[in-house]
GROMACS .gro file of C-alpha atoms in nm:
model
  171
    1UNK     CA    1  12.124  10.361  10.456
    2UNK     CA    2  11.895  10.216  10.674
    3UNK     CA    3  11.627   9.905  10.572
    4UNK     CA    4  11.264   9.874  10.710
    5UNK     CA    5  11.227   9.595  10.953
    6UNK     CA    6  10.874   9.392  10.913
    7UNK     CA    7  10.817   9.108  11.178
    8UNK     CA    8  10.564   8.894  10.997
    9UNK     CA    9  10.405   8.624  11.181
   10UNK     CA   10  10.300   8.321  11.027
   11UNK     CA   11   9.963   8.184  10.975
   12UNK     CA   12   9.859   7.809  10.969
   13UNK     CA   13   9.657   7.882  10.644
   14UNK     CA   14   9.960   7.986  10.484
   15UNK     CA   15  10.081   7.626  10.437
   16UNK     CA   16  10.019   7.430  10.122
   17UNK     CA   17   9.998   7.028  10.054
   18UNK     CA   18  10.354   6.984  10.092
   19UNK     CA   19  10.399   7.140  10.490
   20UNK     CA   20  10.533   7.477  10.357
   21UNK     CA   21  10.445   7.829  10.291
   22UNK     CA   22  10.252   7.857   9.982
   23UNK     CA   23  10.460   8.024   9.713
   24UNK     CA   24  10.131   8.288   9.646
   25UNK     CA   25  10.159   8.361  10.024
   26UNK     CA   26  10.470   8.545  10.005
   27UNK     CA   27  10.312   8.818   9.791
   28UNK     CA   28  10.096   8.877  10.099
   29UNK     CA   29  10.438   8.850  10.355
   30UNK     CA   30  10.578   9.150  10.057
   31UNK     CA   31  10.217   9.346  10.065
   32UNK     CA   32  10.207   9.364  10.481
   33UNK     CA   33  10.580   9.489  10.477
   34UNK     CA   34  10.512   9.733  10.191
   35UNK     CA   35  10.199   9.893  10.353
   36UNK     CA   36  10.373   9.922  10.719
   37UNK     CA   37  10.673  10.110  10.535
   38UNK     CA   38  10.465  10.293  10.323
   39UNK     CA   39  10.163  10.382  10.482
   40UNK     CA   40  10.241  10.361  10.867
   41UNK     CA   41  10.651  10.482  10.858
   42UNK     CA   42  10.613  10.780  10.623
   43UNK     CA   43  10.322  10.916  10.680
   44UNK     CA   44  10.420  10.869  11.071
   45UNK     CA   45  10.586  11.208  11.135
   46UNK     CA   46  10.248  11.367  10.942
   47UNK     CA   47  10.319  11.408  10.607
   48UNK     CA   48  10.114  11.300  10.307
   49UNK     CA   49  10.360  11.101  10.133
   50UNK     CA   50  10.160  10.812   9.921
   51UNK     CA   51   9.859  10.915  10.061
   52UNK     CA   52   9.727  10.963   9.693
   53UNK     CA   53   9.803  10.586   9.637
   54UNK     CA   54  10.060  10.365   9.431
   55UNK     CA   55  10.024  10.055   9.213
   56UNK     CA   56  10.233   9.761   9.206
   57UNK     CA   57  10.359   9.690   8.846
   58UNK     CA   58  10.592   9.470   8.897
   59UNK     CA   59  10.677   9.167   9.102
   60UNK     CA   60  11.000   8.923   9.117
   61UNK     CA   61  11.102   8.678   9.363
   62UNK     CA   62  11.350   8.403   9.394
   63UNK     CA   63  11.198   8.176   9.616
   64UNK     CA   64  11.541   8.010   9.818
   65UNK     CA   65  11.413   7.792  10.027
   66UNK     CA   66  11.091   7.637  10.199
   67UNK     CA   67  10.947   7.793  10.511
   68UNK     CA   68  10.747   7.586  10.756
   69UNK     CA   69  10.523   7.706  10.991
   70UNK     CA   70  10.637   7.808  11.330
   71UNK     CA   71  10.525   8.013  11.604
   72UNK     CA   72  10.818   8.298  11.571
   73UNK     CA   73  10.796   8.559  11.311
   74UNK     CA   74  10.968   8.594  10.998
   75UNK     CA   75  11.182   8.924  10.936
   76UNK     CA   76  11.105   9.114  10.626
   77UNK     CA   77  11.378   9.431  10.543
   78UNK     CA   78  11.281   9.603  10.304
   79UNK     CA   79  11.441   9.887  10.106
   80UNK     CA   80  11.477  10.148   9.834
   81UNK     CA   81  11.661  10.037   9.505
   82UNK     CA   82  11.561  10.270   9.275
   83UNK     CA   83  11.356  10.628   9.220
   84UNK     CA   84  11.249  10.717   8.942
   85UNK     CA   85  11.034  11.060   8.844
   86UNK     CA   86  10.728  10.852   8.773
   87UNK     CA   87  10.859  10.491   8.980
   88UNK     CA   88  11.037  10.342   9.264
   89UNK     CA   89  11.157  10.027   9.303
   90UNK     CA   90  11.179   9.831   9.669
   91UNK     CA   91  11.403   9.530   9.764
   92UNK     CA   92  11.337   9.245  10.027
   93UNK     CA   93  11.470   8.982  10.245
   94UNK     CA   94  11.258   8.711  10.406
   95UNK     CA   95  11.475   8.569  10.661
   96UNK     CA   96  11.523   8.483  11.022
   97UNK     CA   97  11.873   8.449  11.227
   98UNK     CA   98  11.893   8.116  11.064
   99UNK     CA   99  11.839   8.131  10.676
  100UNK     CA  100  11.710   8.320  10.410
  101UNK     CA  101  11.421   8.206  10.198
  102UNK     CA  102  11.314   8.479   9.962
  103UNK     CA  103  11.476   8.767   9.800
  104UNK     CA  104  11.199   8.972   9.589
  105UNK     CA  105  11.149   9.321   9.409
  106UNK     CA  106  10.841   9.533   9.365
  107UNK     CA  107  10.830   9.794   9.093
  108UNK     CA  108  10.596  10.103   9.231
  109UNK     CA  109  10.421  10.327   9.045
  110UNK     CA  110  10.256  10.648   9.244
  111UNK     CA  111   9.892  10.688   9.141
  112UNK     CA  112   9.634  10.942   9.108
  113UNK     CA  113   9.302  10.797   9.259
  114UNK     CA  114   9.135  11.053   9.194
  115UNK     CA  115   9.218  11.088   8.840
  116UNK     CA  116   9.270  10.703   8.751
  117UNK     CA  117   9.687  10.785   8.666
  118UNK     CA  118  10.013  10.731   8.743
  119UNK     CA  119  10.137  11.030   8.903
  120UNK     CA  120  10.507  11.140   8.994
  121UNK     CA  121  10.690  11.090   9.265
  122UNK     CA  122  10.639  11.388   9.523
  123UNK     CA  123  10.956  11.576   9.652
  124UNK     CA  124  10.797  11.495  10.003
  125UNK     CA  125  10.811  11.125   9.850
  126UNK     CA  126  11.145  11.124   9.760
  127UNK     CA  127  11.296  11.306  10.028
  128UNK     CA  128  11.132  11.001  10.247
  129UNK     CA  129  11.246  10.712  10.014
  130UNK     CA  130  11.604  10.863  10.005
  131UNK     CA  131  11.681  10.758  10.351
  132UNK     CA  132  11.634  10.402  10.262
  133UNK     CA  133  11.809  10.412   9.961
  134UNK     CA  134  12.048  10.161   9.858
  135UNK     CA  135  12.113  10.065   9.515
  136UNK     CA  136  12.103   9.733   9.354
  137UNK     CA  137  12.469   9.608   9.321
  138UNK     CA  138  12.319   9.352   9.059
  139UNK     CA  139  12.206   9.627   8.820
  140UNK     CA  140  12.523   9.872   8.859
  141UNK     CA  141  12.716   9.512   8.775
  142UNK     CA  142  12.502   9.489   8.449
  143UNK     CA  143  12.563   9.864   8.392
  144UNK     CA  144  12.898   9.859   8.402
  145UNK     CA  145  12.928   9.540   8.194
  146UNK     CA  146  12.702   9.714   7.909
  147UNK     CA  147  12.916  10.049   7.949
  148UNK     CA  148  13.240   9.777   7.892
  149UNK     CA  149  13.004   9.678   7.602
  150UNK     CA  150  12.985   9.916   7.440
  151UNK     CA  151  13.321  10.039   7.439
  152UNK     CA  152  13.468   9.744   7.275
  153UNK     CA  153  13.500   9.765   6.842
  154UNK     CA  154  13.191   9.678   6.654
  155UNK     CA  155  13.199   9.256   6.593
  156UNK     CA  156  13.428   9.203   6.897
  157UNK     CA  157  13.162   9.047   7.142
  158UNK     CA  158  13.035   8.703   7.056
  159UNK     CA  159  12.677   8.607   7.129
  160UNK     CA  160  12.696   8.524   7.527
  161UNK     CA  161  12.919   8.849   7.655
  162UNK     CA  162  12.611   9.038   7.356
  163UNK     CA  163  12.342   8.921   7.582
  164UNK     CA  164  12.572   8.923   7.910
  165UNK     CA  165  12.571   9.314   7.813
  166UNK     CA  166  12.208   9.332   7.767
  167UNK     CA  167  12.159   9.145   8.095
  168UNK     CA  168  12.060   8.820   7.993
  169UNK     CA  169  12.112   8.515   8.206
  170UNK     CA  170  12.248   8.188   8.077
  171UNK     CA  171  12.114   7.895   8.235
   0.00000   0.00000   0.00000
């Protein structure tokens, strides 16, 4: 299992009013580590994986703690969660040797420019996301706890392990 490694380097006009990276900036960080895996790793050994394009449809990050500006780079890994026949999902880390200040996911969706649709996932595609492959542990937790779930007798679970199992979060 190996993760994509993104130095990012940080821009001045990436601060906000407070002296840290602007919360909307880290989208960008996620984009410029997403199109150096995806468009300048896999299609490096001449293939035409995503060539045809993808659309993001999904976007969630936890935002850990503020990042200042600095001269050094940021590290961004990035990997493989999840494929799907018609989506792929993609994990990162924002970090440096010192902290970590996001964790995010992007939901893909490979798309047909030409014909303005999603499109599946390519067996080139897949063969290429494979190798950084490395599935949530948070969602085979919350699949296991449904399949527990559902096991027990009808009128067993009381509301918070019900919406435990369906993955709710109690705050």
């Amino acid at each position: 299992m190996a993760r994509h490694i993104y130095p990012c380097p940080l821009r001045w006009s990436d601060m906000d009013a407070f002296g840290h990276v602007n919360n909307v900036t880290f989208l960008r960080y996620l984009e410029e580590a997403r199109v150096d895996f995806m468009w300048r790793l896999a299609p490096g050994n001449g293939s035409n994986a995503f060539t045809g394009g993808v659309v993001v449809a999904r976007h969630e990050i936890d935002y850990l703690r503020p990042l200042v500006h600095r001269h050094r780079p940021v590290t961004i890994e990035t990997w493989v969660t999840e494929i799907k026949a018609a989506y792929l999902t993609l994990r990162y880390e924002i970090k440096d040797e010192d902290a970590l200040y996001v964790r995010a996911t992007t939901r893909i969706v490979p798309y047909d420019l030409d014909q303005g649709r999603p499109r599946r996932v390519t067996p080139e595609e897949e063969k290429f996301l494979t190798e950084y492959l490395e599935p949530d542990p948070v969602k085979k937790g919350a699949a296991k706890k449904a399949s527990e779930a559902a096991t027990k007798p009808a009128g067993s679970a009381d509301g918070s392990e019900r919406a435990e199992a369906e993955g709710a979060v109690s705050i």
